[in-house]
mmCIF file of C-alpha atoms in Angstrom:
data_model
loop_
_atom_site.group_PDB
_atom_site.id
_atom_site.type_symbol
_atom_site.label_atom_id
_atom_site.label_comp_id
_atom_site.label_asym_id
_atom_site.label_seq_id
_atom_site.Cartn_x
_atom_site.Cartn_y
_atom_site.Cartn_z
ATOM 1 C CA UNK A 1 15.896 27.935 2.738
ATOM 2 C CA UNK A 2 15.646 29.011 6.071
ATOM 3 C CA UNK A 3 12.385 27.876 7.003
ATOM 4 C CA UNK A 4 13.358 23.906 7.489
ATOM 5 C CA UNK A 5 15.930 25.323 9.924
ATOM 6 C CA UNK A 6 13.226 27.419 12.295
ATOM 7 C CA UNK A 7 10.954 24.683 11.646
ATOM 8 C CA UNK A 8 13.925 22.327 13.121
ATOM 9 C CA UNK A 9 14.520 24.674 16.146
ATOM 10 C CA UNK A 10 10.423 25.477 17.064
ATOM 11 C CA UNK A 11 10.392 21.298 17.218
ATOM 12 C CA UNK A 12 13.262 21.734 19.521
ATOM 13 C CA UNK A 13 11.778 23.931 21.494
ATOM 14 C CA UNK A 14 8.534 21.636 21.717
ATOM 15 C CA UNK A 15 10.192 18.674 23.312
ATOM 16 C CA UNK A 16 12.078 20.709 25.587
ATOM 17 C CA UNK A 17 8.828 22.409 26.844
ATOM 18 C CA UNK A 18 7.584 19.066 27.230
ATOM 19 C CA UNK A 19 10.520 17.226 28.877
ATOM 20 C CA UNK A 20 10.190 20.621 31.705
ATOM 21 C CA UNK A 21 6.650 19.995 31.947
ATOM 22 C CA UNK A 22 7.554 16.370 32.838
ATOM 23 C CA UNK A 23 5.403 14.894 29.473
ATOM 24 C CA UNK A 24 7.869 13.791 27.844
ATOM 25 C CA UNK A 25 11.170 12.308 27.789
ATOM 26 C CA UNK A 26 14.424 14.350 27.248
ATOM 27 C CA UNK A 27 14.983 14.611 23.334
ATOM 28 C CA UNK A 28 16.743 12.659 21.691
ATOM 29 C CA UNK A 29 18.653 14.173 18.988
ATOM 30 C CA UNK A 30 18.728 12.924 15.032
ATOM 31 C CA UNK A 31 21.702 10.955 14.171
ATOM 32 C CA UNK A 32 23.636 12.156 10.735
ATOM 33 C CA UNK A 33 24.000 8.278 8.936
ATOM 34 C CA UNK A 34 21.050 6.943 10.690
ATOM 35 C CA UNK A 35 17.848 9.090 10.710
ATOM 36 C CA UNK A 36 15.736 9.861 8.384
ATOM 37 C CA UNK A 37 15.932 12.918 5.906
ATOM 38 C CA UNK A 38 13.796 15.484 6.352
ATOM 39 C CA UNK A 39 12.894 19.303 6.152
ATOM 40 C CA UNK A 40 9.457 20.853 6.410
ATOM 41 C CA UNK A 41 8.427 24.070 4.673
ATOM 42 C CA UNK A 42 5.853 26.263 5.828
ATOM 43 C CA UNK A 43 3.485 28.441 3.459
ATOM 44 C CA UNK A 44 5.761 31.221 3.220
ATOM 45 C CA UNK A 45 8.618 28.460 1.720
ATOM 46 C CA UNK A 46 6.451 26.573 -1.158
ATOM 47 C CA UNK A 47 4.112 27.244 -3.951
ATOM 48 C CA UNK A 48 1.036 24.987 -5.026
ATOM 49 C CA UNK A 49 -0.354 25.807 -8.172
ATOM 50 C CA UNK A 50 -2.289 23.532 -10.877
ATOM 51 C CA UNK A 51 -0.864 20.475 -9.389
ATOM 52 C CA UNK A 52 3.026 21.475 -9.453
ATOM 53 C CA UNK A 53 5.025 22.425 -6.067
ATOM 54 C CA UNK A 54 7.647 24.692 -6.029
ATOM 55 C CA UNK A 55 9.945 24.888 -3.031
ATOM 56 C CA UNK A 56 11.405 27.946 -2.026
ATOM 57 C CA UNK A 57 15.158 28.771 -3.040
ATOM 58 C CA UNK A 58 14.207 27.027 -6.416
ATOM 59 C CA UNK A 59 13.264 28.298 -10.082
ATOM 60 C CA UNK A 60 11.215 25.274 -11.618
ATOM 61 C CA UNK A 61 8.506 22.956 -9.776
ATOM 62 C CA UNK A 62 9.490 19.340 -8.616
ATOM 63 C CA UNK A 63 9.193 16.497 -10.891
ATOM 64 C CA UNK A 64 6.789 14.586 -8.415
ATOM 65 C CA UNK A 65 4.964 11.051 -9.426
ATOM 66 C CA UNK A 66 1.625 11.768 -7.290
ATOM 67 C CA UNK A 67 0.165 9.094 -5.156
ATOM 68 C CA UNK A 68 -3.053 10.792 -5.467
ATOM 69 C CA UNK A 69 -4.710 13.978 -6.127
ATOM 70 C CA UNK A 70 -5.331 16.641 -3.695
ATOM 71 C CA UNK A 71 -9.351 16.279 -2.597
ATOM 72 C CA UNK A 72 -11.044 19.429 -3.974
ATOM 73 C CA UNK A 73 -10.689 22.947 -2.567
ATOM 74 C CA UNK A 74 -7.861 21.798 -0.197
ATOM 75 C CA UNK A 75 -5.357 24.084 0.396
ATOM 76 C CA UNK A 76 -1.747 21.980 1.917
ATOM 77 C CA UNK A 77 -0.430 24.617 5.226
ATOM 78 C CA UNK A 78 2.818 21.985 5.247
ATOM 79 C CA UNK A 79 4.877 20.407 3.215
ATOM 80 C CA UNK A 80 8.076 17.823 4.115
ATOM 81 C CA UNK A 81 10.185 16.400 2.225
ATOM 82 C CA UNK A 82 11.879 13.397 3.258
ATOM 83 C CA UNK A 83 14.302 10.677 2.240
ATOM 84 C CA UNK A 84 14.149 6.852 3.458
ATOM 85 C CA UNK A 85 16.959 4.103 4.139
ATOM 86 C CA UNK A 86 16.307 2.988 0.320
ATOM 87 C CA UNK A 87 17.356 6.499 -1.048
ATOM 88 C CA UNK A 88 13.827 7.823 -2.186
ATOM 89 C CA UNK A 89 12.275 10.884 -2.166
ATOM 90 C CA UNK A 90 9.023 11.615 -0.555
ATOM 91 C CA UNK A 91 6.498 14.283 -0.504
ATOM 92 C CA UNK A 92 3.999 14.430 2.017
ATOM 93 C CA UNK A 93 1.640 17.605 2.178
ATOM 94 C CA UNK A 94 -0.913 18.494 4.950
ATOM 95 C CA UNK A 95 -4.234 19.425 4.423
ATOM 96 C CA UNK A 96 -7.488 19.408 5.367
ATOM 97 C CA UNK A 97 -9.904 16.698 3.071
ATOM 98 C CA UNK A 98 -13.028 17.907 3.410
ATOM 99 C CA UNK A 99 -14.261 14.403 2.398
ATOM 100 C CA UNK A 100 -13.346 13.203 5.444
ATOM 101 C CA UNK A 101 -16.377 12.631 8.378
ATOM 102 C CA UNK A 102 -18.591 10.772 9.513
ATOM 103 C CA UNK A 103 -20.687 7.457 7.619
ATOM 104 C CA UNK A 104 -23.743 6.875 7.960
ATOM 105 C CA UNK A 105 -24.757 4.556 11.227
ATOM 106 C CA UNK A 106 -25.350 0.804 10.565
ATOM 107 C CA UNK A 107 -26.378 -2.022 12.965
ATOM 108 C CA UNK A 108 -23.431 -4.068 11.881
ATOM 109 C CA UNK A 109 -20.855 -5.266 14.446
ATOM 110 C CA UNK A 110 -17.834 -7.651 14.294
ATOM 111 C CA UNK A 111 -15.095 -9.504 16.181
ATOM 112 C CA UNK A 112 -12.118 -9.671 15.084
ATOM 113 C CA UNK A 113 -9.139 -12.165 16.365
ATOM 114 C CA UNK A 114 -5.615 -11.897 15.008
ATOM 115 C CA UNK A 115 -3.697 -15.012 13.847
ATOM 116 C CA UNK A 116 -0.952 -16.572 11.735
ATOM 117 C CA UNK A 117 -1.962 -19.379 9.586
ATOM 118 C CA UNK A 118 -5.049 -16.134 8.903
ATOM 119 C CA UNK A 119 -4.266 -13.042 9.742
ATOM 120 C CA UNK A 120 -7.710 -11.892 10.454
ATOM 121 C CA UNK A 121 -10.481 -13.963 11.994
ATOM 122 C CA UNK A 122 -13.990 -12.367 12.008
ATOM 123 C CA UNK A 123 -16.654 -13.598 13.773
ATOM 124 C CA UNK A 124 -19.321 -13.714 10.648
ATOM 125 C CA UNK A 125 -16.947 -16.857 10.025
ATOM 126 C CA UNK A 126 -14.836 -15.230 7.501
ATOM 127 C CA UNK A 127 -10.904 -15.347 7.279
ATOM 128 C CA UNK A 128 -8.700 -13.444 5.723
ATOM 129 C CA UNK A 129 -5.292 -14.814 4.364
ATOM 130 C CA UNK A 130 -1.876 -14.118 5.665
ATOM 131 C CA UNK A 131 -0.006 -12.741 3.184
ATOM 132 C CA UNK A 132 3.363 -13.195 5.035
ATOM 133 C CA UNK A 133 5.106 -10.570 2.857
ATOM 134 C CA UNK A 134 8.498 -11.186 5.205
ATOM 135 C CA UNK A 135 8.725 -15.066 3.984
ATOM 136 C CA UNK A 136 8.062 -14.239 -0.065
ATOM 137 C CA UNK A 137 11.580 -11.958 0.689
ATOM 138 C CA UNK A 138 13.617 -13.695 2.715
ATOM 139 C CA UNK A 139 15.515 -15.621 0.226
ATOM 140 C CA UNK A 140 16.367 -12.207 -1.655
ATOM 141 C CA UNK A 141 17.069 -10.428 1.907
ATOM 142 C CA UNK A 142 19.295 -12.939 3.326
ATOM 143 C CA UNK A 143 21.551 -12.657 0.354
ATOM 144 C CA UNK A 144 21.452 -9.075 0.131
ATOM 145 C CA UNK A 145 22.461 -8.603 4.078
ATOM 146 C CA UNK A 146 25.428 -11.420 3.596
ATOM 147 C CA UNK A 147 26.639 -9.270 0.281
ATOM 148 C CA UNK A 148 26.740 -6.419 2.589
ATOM 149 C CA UNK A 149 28.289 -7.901 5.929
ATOM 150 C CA UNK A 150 30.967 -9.077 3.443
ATOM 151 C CA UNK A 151 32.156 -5.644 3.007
ATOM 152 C CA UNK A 152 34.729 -3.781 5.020
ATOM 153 C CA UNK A 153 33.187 -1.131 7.719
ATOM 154 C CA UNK A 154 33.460 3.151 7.012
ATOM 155 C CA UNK A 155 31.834 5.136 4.267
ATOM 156 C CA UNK A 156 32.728 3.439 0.892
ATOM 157 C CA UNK A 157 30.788 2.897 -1.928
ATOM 158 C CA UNK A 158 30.494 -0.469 -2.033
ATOM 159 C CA UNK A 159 29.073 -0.798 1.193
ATOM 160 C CA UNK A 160 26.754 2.260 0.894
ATOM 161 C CA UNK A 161 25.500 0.139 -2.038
ATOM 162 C CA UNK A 162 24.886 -3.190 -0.285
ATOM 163 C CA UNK A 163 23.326 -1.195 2.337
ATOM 164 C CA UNK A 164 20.848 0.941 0.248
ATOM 165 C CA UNK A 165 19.674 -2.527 -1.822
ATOM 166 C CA UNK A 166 18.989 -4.249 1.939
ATOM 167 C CA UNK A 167 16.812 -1.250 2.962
ATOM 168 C CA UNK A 168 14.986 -1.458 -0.949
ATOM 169 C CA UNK A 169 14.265 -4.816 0.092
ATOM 170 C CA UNK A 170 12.781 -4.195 3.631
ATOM 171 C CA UNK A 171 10.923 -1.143 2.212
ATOM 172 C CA UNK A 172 9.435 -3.541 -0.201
ATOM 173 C CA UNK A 173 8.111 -5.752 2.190
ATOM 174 C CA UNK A 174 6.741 -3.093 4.698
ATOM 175 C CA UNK A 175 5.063 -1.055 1.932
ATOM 176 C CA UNK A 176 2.936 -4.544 0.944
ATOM 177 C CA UNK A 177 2.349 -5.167 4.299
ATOM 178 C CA UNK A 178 0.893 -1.654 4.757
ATOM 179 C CA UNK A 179 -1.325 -1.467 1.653
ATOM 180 C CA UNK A 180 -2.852 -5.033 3.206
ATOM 181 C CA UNK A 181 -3.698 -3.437 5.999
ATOM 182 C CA UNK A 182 -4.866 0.055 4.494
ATOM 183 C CA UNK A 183 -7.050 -2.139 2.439
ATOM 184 C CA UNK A 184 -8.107 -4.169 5.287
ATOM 185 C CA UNK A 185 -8.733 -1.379 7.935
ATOM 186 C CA UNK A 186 -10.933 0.595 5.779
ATOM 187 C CA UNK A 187 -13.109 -2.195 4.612
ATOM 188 C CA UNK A 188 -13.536 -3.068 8.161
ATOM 189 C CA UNK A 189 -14.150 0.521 9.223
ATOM 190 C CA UNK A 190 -17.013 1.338 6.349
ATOM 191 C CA UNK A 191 -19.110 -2.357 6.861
ATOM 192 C CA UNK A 192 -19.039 -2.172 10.659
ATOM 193 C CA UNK A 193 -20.232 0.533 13.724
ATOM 194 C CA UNK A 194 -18.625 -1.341 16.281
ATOM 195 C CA UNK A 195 -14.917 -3.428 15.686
ATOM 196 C CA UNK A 196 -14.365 -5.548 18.608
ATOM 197 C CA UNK A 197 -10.474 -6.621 19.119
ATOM 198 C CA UNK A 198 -8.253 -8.242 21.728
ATOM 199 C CA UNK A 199 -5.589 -5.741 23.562
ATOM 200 C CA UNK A 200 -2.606 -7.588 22.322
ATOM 201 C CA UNK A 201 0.951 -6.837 24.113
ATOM 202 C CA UNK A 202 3.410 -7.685 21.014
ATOM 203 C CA UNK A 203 6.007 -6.598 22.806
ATOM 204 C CA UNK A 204 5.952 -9.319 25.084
ATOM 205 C CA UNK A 205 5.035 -11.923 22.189
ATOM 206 C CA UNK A 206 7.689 -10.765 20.428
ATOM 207 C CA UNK A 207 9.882 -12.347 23.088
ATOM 208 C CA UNK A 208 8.974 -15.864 21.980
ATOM 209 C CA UNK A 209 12.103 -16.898 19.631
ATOM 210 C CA UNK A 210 10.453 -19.446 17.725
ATOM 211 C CA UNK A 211 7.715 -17.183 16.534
ATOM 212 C CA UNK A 212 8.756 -13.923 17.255
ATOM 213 C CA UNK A 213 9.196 -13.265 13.098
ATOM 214 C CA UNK A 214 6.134 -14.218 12.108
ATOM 215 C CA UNK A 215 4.437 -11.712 14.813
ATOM 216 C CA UNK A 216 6.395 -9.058 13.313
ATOM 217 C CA UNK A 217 5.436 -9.620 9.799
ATOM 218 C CA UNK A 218 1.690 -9.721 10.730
ATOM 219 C CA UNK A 219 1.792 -6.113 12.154
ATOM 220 C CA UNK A 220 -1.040 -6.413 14.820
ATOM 221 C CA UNK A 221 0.159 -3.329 16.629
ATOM 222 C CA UNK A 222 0.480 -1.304 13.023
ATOM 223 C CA UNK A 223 -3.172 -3.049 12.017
ATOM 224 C CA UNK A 224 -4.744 -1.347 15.201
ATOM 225 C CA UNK A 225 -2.992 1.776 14.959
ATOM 226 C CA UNK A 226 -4.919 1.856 11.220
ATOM 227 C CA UNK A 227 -8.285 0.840 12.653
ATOM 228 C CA UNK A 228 -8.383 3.109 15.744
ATOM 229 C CA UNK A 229 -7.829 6.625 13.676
ATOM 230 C CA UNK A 230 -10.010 5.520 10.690
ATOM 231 C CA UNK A 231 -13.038 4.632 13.161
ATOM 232 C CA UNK A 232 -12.518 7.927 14.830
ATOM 233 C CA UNK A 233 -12.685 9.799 11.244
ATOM 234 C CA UNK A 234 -15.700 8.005 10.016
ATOM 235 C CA UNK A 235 -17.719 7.728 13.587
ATOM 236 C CA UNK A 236 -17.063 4.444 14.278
ATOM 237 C CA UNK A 237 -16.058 2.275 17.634
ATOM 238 C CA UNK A 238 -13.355 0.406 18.155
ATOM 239 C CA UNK A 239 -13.331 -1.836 21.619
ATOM 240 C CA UNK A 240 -10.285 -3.780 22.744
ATOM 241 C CA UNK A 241 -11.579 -6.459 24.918
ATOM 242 C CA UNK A 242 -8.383 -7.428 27.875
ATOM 243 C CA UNK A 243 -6.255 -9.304 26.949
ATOM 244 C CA UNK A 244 -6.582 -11.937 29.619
ATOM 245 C CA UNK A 245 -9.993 -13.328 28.241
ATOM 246 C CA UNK A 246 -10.112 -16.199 27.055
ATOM 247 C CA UNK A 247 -11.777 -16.238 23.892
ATOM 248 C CA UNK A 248 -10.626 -19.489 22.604
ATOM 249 C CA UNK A 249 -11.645 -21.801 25.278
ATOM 250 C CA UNK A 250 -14.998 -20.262 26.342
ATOM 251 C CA UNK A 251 -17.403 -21.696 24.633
ATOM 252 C CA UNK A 252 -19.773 -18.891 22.620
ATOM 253 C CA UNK A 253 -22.843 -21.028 22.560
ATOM 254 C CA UNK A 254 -23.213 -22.288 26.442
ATOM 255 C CA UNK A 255 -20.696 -20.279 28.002
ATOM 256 C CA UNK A 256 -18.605 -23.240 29.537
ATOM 257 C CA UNK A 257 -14.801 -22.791 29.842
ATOM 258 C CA UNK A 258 -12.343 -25.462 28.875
ATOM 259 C CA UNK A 259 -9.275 -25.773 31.521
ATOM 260 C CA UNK A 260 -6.616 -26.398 28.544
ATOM 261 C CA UNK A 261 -6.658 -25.949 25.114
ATOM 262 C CA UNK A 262 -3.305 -26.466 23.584
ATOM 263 C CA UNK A 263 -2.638 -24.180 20.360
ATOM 264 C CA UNK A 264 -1.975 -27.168 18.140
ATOM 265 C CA UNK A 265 -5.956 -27.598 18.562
ATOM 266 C CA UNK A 266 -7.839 -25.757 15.906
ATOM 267 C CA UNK A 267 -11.235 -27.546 16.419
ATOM 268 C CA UNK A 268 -12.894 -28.585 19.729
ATOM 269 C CA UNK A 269 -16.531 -30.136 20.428
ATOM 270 C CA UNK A 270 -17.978 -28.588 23.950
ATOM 271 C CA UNK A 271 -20.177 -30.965 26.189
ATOM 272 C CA UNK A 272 -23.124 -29.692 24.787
ATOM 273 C CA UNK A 273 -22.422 -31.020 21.515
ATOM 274 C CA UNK A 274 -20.942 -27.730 19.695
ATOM 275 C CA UNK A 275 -18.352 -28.238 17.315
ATOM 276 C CA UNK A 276 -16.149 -25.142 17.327
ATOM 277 C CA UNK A 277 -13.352 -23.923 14.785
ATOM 278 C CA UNK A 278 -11.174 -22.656 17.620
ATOM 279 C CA UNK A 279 -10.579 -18.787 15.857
ATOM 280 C CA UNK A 280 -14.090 -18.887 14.689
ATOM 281 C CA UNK A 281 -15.078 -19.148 18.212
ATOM 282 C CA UNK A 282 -12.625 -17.064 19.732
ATOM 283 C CA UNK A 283 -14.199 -13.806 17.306
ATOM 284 C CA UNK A 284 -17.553 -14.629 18.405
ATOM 285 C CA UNK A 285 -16.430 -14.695 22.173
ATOM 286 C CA UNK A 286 -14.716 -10.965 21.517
ATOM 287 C CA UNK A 287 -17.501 -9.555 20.058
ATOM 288 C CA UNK A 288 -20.234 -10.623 22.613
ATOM 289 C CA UNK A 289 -17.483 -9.589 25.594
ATOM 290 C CA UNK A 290 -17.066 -6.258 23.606
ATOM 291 C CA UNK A 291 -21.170 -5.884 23.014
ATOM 292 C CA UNK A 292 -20.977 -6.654 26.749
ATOM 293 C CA UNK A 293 -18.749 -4.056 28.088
ATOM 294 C CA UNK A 294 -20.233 -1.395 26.051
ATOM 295 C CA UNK A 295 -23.548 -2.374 27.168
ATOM 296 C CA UNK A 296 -23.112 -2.460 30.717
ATOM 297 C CA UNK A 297 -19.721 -1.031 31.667
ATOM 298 C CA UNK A 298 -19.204 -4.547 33.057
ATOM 299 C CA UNK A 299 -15.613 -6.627 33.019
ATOM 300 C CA UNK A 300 -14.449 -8.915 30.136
ATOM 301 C CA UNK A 301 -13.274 -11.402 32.007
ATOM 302 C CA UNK A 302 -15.671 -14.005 33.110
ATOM 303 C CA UNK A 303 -16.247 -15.016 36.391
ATOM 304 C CA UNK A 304 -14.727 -18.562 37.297
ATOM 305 C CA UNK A 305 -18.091 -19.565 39.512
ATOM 306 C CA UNK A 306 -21.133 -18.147 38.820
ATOM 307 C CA UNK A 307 -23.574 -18.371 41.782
ATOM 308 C CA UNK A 308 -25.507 -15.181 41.189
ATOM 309 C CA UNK A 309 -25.997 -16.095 37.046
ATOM 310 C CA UNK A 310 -24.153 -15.855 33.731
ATOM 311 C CA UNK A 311 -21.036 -13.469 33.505
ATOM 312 C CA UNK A 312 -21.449 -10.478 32.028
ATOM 313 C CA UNK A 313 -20.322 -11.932 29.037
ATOM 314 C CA UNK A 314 -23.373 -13.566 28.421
ATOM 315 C CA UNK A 315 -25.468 -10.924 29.197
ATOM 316 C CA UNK A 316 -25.213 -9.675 25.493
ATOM 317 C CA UNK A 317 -27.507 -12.318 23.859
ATOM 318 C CA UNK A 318 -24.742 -13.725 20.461
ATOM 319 C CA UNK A 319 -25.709 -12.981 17.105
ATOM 320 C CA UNK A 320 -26.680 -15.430 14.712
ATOM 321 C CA UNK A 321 -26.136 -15.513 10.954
ATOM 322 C CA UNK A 322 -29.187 -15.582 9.148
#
């Protein structure tokens, strides 16, 4: 069809208009053995009828395994079909869900600090498991990548079929790791008005060698990406607190901060006699800096002498659990 090829050109001309406009970068162009398949078809290339699509330039509808159903009365204006590393077929169709707005308001509000021995600590006390879908793979992935560097570089089969079962094994692992966080992200975003988080820069964790894997397999940056669009679907408010705070060694009951606190120390008691489970405390500090900021419009980070009163910090009197 000739649609996917004007639809390939108008995105050309977008990023061009763009990179003149001084926006964007100059475009980058798709690469034949490394980019992903794709072509989009506009209403004029595609049918949608009783649940079967029918592209244009064919005679019967696709045989498609659907994810979901189409909410009711929507009506898809795109459709693109694409093919990943692993050699499967997708079919993604946009719509407009009429489902989709705002909850009702609640009261509820929660910290949230990212980990690795928990992925997710919340500041009602609860933690949520690590999954670490990378390590339950790696055995099976290692193998599979030295089968393939064992064969000889070009286009042959054999190598085209070591490469496709290394990519079946990464899409494996990164389509678990995305339903955890679908799952996660929407409970979060449906108990709780207000999500307080830290403004994380995993690019520059990433540079630590010794636990630069495990970072990547928790997907902080993807697990914020989820949150931020589902809270601005349903109404919600997500706060990122700066990342400079320190929640861990500010103590959320008296407000006094600890000079060091090494991270092999998960529990600390503070001179007034509080005995703190170090991520625990850390939530608890990121939700009243977050309560704090949105309150007053002051800073996160807490003053290092007080001689006018508390930090703003402290202004936000901290919830207790009943």
């Amino acid at each position: 069809s000739s649609v996917p090829l004007q639809q390939a050109l108008r995105h050309l001309q977008t990023a061009f208009t763009h990179f003149f406009a001084r926006r964007a970068g100059y475009p980058r162009f798709k690469s034949r053995k490394k980019s992903r398949k794709s072509a989009e078809y506009t209403t004029s290339a595609f049918r949608f009828r009783a649940g079967e699509l029918t592209l244009a330039k064919m005679t019967e509808p696709l045989e498609i395994v659907w994810s979901r159903p189409l909410p009711k009365g929507a009506s898809p204006s795109t459709v693109t079909v694409s093919q990943d590393s692993a050699g499967r077929w997708h079919v993604s169709l946009l719509c407009e869900d009429p489902t989709v707005g705002p909850l009702a308001p609640t009261d509820a509000a929660v910290g949230v600090d990212a980990g690795l021995d928990h992925l997710l600590t919340l500041s009602t006390g609860e933690k949520i498991s690590n999954p670490r879908h990378e390590r339950r793979d790696r055995t099976r992935l290692a193998r599979a990548q030295r089968h393939l560097a064992r064969k000889a570089p070009g286009e042959g089969a054999n190598r085209a079929k070591a490469r496709r079962k290394v990519a079946r094994i990464h899409a494996r692992v990164a389509d678990r790791r995305r339903d955890t966080l679908h799952k996660i992200t929407t409970r979060l975003v449906r108990e709780n008005q207000t999500i307080v988080i830290e403004d994380l820069t995993v690019r520059n964790l990433l540079k630590n060698g010794k636990l630069a894997r495990a970072i990547s397999d928790a997907a902080w940056s993807e697990f914020r990406s989820l949150l931020e669009y589902k809270a601005q679907w349903y109404g919600r408010e997500v706060i990122a607190v700066d990342r400079w705070f320190p929640s861990s060694k500010l103590c959320s009951v008296c407000g006094t901060l600890r000079d060091k606190l090494p991270l092999h120390v998960r529990t600390w008691t503070c001179d007034c006699g509080t005995t703190h489970d170090r991520d625990v405390n850390a939530a608890r500090n990121i939700l009243a800096a977050g309560l704090a900021v949105s309150a007053c419009g002051a800073g996160v980070r807490p003053q290092r002498s007080t001689p006018g009163g508390q930090s703003a910090t402290k202004q936000e009197p901290p919830r207790r659990e009943p």
